[in-house]
Tab-separated table of C-alpha atoms in Angstrom:
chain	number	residue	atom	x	y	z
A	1	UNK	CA	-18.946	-13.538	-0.400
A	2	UNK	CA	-21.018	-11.190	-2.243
A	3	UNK	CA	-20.636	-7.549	-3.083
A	4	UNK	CA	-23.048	-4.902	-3.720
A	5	UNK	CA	-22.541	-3.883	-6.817
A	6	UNK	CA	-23.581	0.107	-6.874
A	7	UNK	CA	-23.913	0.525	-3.575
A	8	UNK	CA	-23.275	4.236	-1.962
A	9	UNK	CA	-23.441	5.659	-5.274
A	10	UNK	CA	-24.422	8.377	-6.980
A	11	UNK	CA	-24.443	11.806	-8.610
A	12	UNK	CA	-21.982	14.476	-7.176
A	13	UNK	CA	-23.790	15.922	-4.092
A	14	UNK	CA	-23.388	16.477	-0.686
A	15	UNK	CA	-20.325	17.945	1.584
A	16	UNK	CA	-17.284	16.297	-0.511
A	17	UNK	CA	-18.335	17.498	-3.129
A	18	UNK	CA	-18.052	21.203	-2.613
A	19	UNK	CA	-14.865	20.740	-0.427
A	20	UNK	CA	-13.454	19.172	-4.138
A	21	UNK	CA	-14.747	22.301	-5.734
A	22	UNK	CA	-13.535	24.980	-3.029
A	23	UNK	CA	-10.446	22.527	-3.585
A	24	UNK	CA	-10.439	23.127	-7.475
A	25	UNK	CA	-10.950	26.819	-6.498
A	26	UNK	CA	-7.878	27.694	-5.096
A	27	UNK	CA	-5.910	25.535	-6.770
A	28	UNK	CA	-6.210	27.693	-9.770
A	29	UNK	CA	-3.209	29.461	-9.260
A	30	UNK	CA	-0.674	28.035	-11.478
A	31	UNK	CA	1.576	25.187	-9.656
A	32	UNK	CA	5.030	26.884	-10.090
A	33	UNK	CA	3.408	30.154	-8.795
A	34	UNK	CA	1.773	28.162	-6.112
A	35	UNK	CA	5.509	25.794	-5.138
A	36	UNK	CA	7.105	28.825	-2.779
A	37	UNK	CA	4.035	29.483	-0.512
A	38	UNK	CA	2.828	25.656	0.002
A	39	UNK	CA	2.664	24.019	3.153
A	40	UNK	CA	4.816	21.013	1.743
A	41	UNK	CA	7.211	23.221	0.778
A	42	UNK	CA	7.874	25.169	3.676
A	43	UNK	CA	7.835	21.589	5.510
A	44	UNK	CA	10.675	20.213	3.458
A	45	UNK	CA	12.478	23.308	3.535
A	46	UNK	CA	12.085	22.999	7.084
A	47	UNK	CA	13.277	19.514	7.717
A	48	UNK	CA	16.304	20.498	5.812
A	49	UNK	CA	17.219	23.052	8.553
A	50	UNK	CA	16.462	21.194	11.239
A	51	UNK	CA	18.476	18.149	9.799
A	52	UNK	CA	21.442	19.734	10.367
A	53	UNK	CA	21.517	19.928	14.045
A	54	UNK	CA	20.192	16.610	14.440
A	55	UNK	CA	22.931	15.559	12.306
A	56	UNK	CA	25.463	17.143	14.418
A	57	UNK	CA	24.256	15.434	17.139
A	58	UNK	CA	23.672	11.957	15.635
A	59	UNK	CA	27.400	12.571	14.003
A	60	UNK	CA	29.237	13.372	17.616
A	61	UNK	CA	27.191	10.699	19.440
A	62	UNK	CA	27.687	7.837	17.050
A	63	UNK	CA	31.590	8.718	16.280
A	64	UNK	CA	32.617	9.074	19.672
A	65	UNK	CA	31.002	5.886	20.754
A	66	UNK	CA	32.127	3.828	18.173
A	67	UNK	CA	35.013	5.241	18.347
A	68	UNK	CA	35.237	4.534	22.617
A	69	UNK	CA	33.976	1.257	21.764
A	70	UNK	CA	36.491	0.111	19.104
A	71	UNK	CA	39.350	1.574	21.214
A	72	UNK	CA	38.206	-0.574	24.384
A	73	UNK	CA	37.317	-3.616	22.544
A	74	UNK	CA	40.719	-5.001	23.850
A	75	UNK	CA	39.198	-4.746	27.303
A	76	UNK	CA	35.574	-5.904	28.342
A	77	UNK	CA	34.616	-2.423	28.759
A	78	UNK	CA	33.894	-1.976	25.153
A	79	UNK	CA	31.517	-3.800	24.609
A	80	UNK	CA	28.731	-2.468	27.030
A	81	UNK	CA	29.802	0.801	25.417
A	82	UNK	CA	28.972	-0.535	21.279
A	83	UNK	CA	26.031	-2.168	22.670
A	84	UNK	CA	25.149	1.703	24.040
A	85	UNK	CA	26.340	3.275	21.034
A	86	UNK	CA	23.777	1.113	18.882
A	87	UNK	CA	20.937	1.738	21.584
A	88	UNK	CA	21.498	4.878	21.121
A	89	UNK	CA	21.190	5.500	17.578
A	90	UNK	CA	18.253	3.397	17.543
A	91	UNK	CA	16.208	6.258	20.110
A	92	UNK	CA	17.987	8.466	17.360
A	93	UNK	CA	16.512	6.607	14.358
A	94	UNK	CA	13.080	6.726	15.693
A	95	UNK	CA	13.358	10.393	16.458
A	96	UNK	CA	14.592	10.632	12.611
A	97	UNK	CA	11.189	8.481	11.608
A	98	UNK	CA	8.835	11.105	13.546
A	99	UNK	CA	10.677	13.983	11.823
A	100	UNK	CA	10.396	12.612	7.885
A	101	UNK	CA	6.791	11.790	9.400
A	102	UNK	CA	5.912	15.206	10.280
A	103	UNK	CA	7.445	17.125	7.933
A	104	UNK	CA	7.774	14.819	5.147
A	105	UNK	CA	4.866	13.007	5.202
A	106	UNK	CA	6.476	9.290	4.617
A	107	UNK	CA	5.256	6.671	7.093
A	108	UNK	CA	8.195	4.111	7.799
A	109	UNK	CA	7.708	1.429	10.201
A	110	UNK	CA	10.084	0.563	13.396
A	111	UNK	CA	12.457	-2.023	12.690
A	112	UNK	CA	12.410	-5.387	14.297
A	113	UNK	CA	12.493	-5.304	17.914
A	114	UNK	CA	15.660	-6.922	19.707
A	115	UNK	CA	15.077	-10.513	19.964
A	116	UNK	CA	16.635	-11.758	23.355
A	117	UNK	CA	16.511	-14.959	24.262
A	118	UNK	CA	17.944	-15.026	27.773
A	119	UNK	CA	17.498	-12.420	30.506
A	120	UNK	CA	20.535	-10.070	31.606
A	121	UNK	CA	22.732	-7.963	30.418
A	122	UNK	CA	24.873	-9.732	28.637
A	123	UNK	CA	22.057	-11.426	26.645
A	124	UNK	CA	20.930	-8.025	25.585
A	125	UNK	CA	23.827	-6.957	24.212
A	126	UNK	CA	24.663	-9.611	22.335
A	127	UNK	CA	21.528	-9.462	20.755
A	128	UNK	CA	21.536	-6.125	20.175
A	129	UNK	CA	25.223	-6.376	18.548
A	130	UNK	CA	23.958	-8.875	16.322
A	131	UNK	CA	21.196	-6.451	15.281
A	132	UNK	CA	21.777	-5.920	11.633
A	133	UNK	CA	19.033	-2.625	12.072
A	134	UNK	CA	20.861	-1.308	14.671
A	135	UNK	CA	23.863	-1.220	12.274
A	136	UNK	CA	22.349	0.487	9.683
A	137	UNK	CA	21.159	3.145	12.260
A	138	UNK	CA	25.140	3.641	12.556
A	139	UNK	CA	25.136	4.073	9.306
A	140	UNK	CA	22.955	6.408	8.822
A	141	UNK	CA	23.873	8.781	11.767
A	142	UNK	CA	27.232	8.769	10.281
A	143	UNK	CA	26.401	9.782	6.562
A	144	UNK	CA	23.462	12.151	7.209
A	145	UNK	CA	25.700	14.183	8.293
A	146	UNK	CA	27.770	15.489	5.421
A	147	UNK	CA	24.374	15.363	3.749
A	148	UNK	CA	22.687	17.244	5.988
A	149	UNK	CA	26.025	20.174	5.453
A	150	UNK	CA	25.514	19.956	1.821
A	151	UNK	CA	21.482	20.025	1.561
A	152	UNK	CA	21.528	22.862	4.574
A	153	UNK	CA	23.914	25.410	2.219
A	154	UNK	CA	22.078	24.645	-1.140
A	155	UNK	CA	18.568	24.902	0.723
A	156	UNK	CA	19.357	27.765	2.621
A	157	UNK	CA	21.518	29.583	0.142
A	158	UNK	CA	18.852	29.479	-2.648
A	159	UNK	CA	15.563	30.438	-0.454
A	160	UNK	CA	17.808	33.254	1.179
A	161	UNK	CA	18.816	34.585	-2.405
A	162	UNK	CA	15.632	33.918	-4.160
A	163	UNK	CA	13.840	36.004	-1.419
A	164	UNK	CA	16.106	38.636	-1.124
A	165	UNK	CA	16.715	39.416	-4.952
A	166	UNK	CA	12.487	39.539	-5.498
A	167	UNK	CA	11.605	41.640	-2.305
A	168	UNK	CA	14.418	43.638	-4.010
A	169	UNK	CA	12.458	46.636	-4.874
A	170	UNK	CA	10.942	47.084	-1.606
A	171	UNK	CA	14.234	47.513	-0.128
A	172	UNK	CA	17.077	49.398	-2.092
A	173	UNK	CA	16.180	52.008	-0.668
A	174	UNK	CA	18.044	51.676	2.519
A	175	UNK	CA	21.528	51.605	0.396
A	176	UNK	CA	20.935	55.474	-0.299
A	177	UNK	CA	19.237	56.364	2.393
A	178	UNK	CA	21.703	54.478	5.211
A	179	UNK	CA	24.495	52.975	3.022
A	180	UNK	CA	25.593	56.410	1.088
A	181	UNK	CA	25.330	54.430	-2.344
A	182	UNK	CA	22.776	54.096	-5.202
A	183	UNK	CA	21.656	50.743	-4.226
A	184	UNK	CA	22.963	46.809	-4.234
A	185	UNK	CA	26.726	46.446	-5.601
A	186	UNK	CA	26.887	44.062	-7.976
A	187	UNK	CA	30.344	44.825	-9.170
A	188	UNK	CA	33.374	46.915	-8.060
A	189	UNK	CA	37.197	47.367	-8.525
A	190	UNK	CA	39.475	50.648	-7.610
A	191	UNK	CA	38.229	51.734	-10.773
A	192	UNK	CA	34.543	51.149	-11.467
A	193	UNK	CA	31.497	50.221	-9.770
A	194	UNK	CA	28.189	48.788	-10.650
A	195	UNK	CA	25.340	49.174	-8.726
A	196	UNK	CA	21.539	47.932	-8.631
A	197	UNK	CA	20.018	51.239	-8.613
A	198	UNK	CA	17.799	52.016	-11.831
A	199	UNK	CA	14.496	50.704	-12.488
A	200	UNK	CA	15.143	48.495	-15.267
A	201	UNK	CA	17.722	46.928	-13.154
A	202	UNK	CA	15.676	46.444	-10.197
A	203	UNK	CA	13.074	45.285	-12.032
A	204	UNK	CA	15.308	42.685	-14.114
A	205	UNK	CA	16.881	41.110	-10.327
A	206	UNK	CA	13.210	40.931	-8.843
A	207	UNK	CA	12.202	38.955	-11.684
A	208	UNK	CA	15.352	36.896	-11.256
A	209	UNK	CA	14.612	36.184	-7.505
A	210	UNK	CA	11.003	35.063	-8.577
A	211	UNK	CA	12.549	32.564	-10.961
A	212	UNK	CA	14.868	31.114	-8.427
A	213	UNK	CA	11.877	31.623	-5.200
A	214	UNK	CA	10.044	29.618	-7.737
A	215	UNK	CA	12.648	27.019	-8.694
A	216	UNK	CA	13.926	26.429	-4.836
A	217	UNK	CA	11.056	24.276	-3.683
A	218	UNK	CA	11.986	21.697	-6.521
A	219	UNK	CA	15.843	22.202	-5.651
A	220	UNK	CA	14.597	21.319	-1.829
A	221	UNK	CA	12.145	18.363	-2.600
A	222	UNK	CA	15.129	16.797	-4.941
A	223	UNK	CA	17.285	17.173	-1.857
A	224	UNK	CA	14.590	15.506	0.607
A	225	UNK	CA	14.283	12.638	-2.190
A	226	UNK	CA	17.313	11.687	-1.015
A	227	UNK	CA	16.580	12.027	2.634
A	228	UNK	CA	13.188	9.557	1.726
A	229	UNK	CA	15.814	7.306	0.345
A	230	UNK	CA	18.146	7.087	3.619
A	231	UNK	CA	15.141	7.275	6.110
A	232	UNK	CA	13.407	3.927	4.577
A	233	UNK	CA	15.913	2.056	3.602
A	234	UNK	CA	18.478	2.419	7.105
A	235	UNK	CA	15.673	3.129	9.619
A	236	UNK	CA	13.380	0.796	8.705
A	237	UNK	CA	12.594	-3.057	8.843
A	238	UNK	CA	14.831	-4.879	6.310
A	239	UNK	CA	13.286	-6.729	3.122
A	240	UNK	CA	13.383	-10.339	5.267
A	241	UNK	CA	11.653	-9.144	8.272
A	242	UNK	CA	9.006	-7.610	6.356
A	243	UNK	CA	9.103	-10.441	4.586
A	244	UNK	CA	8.448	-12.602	7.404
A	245	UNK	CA	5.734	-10.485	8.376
A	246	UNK	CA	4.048	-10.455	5.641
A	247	UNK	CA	4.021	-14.466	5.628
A	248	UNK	CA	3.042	-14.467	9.220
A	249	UNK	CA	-0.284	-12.629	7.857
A	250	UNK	CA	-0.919	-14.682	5.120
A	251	UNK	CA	-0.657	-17.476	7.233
A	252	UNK	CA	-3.242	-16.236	9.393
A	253	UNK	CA	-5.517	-15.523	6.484
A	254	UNK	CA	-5.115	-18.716	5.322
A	255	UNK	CA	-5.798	-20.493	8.350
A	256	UNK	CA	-8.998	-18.249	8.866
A	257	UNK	CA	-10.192	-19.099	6.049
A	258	UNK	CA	-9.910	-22.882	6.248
A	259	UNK	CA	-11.625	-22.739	8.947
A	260	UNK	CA	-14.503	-20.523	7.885
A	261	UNK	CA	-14.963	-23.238	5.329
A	262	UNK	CA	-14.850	-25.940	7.271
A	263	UNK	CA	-17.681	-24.385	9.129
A	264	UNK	CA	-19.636	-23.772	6.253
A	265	UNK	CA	-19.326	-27.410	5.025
A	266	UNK	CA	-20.415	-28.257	8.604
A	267	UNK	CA	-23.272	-25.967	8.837
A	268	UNK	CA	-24.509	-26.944	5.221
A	269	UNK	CA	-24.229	-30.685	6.438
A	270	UNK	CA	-26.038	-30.429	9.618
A	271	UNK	CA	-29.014	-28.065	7.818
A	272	UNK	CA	-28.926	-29.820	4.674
A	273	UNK	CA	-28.197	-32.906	3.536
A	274	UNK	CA	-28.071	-34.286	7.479
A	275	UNK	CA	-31.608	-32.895	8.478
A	276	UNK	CA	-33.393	-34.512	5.315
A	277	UNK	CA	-31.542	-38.042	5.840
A	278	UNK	CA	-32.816	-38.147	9.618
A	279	UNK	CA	-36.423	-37.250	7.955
A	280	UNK	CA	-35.392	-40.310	4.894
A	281	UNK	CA	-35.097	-42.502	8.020
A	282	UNK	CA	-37.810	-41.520	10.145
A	283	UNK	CA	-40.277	-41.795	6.942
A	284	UNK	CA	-38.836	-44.946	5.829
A	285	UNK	CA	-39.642	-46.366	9.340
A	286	UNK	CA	-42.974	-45.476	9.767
A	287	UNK	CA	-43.418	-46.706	6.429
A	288	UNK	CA	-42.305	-50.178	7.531
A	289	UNK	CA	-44.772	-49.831	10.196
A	290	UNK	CA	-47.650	-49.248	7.764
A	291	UNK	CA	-46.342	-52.087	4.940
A	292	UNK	CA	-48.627	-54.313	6.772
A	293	UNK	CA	-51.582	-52.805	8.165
A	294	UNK	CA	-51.660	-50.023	4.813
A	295	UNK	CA	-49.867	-50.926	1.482
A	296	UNK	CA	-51.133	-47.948	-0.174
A	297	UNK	CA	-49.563	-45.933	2.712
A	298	UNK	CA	-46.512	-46.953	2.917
A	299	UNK	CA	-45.730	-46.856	-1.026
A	300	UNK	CA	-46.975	-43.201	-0.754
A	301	UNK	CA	-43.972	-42.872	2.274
A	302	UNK	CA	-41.615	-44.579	0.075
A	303	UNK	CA	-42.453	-42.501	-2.668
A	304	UNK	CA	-41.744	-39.281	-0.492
A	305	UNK	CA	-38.622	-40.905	1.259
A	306	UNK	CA	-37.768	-41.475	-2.882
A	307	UNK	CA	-37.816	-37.532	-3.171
A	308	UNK	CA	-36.181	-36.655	0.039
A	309	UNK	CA	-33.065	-39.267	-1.364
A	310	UNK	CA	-32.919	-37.466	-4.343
A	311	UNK	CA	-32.554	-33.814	-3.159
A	312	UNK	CA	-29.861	-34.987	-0.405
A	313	UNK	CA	-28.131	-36.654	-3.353
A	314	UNK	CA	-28.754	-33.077	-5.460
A	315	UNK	CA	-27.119	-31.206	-1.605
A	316	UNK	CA	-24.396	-33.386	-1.174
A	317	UNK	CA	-23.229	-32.882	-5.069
A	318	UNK	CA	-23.484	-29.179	-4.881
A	319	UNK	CA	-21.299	-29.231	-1.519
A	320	UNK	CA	-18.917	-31.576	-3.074
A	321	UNK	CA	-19.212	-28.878	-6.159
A	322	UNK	CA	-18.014	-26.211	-3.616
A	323	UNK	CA	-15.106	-27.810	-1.872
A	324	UNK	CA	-13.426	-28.960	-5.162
A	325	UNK	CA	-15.418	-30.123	-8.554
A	326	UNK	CA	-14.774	-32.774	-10.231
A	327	UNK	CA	-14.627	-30.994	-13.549
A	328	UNK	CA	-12.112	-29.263	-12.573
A	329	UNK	CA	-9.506	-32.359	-11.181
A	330	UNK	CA	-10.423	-34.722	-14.305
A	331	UNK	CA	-9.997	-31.580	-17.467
A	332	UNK	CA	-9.147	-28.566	-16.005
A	333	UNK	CA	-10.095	-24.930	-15.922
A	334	UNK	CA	-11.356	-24.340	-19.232
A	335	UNK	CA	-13.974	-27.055	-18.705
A	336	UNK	CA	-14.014	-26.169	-14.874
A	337	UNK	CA	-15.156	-22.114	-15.904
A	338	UNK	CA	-17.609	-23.315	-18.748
A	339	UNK	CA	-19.922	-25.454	-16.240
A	340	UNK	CA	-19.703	-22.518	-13.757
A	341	UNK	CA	-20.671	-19.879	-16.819
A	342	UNK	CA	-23.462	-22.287	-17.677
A	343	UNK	CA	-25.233	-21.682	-14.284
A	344	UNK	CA	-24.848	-17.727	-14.389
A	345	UNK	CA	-28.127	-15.532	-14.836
A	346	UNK	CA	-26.582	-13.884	-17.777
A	347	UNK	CA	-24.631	-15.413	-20.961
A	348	UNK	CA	-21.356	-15.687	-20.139
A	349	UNK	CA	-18.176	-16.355	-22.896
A	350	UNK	CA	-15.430	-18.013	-21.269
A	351	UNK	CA	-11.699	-17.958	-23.223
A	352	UNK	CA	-8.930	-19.760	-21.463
A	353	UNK	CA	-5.976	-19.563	-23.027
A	354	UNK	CA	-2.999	-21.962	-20.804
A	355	UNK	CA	-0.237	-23.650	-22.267
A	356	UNK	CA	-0.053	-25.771	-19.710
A	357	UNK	CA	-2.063	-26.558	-15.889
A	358	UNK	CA	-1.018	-24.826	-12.969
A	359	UNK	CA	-0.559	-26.447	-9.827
A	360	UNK	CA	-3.661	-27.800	-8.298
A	361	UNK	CA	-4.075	-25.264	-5.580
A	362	UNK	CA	-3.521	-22.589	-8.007
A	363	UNK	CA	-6.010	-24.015	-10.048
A	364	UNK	CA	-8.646	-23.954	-7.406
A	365	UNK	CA	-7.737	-20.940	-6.160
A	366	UNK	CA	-8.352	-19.613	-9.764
A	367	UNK	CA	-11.874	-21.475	-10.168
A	368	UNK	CA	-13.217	-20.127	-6.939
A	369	UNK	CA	-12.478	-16.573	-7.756
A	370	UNK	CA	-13.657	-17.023	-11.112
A	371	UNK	CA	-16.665	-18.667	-9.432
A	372	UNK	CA	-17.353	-15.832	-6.545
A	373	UNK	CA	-17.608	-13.209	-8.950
A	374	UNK	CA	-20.221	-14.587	-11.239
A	375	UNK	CA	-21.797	-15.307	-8.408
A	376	UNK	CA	-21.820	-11.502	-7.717
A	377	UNK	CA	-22.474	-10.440	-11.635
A	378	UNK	CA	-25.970	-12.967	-10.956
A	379	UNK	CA	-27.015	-11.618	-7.757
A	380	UNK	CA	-25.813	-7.545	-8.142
A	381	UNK	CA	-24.751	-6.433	-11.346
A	382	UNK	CA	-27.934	-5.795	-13.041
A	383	UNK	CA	-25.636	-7.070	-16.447
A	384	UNK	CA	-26.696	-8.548	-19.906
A	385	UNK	CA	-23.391	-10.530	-20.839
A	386	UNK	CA	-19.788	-11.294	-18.924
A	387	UNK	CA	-16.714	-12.351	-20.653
A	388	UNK	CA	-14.247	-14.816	-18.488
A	389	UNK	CA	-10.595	-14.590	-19.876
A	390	UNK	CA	-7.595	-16.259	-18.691
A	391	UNK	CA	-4.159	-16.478	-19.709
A	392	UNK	CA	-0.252	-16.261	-18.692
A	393	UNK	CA	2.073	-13.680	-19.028
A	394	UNK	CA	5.623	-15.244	-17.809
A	395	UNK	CA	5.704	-16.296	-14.449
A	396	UNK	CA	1.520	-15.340	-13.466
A	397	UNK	CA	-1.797	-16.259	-13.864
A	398	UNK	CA	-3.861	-13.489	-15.025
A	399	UNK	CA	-8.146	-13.947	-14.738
A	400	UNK	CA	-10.222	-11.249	-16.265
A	401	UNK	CA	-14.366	-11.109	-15.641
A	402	UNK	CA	-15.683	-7.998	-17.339
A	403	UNK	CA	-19.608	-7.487	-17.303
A	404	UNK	CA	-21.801	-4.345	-18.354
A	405	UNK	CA	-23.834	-3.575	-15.358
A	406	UNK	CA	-24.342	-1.093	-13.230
A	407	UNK	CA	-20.942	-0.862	-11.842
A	408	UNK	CA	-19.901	0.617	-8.660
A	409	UNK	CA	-18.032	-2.459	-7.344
A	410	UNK	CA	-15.785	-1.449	-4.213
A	411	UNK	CA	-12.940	-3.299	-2.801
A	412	UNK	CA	-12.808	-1.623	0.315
A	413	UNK	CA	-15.444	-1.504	3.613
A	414	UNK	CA	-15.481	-5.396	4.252
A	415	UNK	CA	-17.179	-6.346	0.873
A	416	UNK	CA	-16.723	-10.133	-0.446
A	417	UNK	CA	-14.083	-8.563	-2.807
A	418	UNK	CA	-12.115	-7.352	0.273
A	419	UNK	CA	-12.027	-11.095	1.667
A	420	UNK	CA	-11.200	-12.125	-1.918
A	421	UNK	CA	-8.402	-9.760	-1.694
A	422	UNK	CA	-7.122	-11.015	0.842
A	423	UNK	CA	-7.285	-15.057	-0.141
A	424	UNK	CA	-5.494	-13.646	-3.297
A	425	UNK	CA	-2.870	-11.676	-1.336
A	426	UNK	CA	-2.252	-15.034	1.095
A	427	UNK	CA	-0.359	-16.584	-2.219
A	428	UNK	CA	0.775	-13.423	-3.528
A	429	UNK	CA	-1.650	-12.834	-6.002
A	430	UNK	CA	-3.328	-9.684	-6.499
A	431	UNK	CA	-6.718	-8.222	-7.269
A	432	UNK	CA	-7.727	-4.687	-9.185
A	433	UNK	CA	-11.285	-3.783	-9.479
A	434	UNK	CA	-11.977	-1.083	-12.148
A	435	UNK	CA	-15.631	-0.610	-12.115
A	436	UNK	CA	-17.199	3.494	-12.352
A	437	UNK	CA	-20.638	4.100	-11.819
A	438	UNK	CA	-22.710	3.146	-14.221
A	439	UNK	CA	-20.621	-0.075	-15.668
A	440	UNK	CA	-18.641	-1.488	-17.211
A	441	UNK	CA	-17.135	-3.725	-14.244
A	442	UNK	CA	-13.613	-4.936	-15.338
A	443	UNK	CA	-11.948	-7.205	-12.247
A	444	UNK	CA	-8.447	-8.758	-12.707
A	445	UNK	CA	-6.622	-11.285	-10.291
A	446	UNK	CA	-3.306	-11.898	-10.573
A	447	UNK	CA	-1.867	-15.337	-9.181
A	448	UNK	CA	1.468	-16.873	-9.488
A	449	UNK	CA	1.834	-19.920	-12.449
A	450	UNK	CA	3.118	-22.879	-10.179
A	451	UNK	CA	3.601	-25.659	-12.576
């Protein structure tokens, strides 16, 4: 499981790198300058308008179905209609997750599907009235609306004002020209009246409307915040079926990798230590042939079956060493680390700082990461010295290799870190590479402390 170290690398060159400059480039423009006339804003700004006829409709079609429902619950009729009313608002919620996808830009996945045990009718409605996301769809279509009212005004109410008041002086000029008066009344009784006609008061209320143009895209993104809110927390999966999901591919890891292991152990048997006791055998055999007719012979077979014994002795150790060491059952991990630091190409200081041992499988899991990337320090990292650090911190198991070689370590594009990611992630642990071009590499993993 070994990572090029470096790999892909380089100086600043090439396509991306004047797409970041042309980036750079236009982004010059200050960012509250920039706020009224990005993209993102007129998205969210858009989502808020369009939220409120969605609303409306979500609001009439959930109310009056519950409603229908509730009142004909004392027949059989009303169920068929709740179990339509929550069918319904889930077609609603996923047109709700394509909207904050388009315009927002949040990805939220579907809920659980209905899990029906029997077939007909009445199976699927009793499953889907035991639904607990098709509930909190109901929810939702019911208070989005009032929200929807409240962010439509204050949306549309500041962009119309903000707009208006700094386009200002390209327009008063219609009040004299088609209005009879001097310009934009700002104040007026039977008495007095004030008008925005001068050019120091046109002048102050365009500068005015820039302030507000400039502050509505952070009045509208505060108001979608809230819309992010509602969208992932009632139209998505709940916290137990992600959960469960989650789990399901951890399990999977973990049973892949079992059984990549158990191939390797078979495939290092059958090349290794297998293949030179069929040749022990073999020589020891002709050797008894020869004992008779030529001593010298036959001591010289011994003498090479002597040999062959000794390296499939030397095999079957380091396999051993790779399914679980010794070491590491009979005194731990500091002792554990320190052997496997011993074998590394380049000097390696090893502090392990532990209170206590962790569980056994969190211990192994610790010494095999530990191991993997040493492994890739000696074979990529071009380094002069590592450091190996471990410690707690409350409730986890923190392991820290740092090394000063060339750097460029990459978690992603199916390296050995990615599959060592994803070991880690199969017990909740996690792993962060920091490593820029050029060194220093600096990888911590993260486990849970199982006593």
């Amino acid at each position: 499981m070994a990572t090029e170290y470096g790999q892909g690398y380089g100086y600043p060159s090439g396509p991306g790198f004047h797409e970041a400059g042309a980036e750079e480039r236009r982004h010059r423009l200050p960012t509250p300058l920039r706020a009224p006339i990005e993209a993102r804003s007129w998205r969210e700004f858009g989502y808020v308008m369009s939220g409120l006829p969605v609303g409306i409709l979500m609001f009439m079609f959930a109310v009056t179905m519950f409603s229908l429902g509730m009142g004909l619950l004392i027949t059989f009729l009303g169920i068929p209609v709740l179990a339509a009313a929550l069918a319904g608002v889930r077609g609603f919620g996923a047109l709700e997750r394509a909207r904050a996808r388009g315009l927002l830009g949040i990805e939220v996945a579907a809920p659980e599907p209905l899990r029906v045990r029997k077939q007909g009718a009445l199976a699927w409605m009793g499953a889907i009235l035991k639904n607990g996301s098709a509930w909190r769809h109901l929810l939702y279509s019911v208070v989005q609306f009032p929200w929807s009212v409240f962010s439509f005004a204050v949306a549309l109410s500041f962009w119309a004002y903000g707009w208006a008041m700094l386009t200002y002086p390209l327009w008063f000029w219609l009040f004299p020209v088609y209005g009879g008066q001097g310009g934009l009344q700002l104040y007026g009784d039977g008495m007095h009246r004030i008008y925005l006609d001068n050019p120091f008061e046109i002048t102050v209320t365009a500068l005015l409307g820039l302030l507000i143009t400039m502050a509505t895209p952070w009045i509208v993104r505060a108001l979608t915040m809230v819309d992010r809110v509602m969208v992932a927390g009632l139209l998505g999966p709940s916290r137990l079926a992600s959960r469960v999901v989650e789990l399901e591919s951890d399990r999977g890891v973990v049973v892949d990798t079992a059984a990549a292991d158990l191939r390797r152990i078979e495939r290092d048997l059958h090349d290794g230590a297998q293949a030179r006791l069929v040749n022990l055998a073999m020589g020891l055999g002709l050797a008894k042939e020869k004992l008779t007719e030529d001593p010298q012979a036959a001591a010289r077979m011994v003498d090479e079956a002597h040999g062959e014994v000794k390296t499939a002795l030397q095999e079957l150790r380091d396999l051993a060493r790779g399914i679980h060491p010794a070491v590491l059952t009979d005194r731990g991990l500091d002792a554990a680390l320190s052997s496997v630091a011993s074998r590394c190409t380049v000097p390696v200081q090893v502090d392990v700082d532990l209170p206590a041992r962790p569980a056994p499988a969190i211990e192994g899991i610790a010494y095999f990461t530990v191991s993997e990337l040493l492994q890739n320090i000696s074979k990529h990292a071009r380094a002069t010295r590592a450091t190996v650090d471990v410690w707690r911190v409350e409730n986890r198991l923190m392991l820290q290799v740092v090394d000063d070689g060339v750097g460029g370590a990459d978690v992603s594009g199916g390296s050995g870190l990615a599959g060592l990611a994803e070991r880690l992630d199969a017990v909740d642990g996690v792993l962060v590479v920091d490593s820029p071009v050029g060194g220093p590499s600096r990888i911590t993993a993260e486990l849970p402390w199982r006593g």
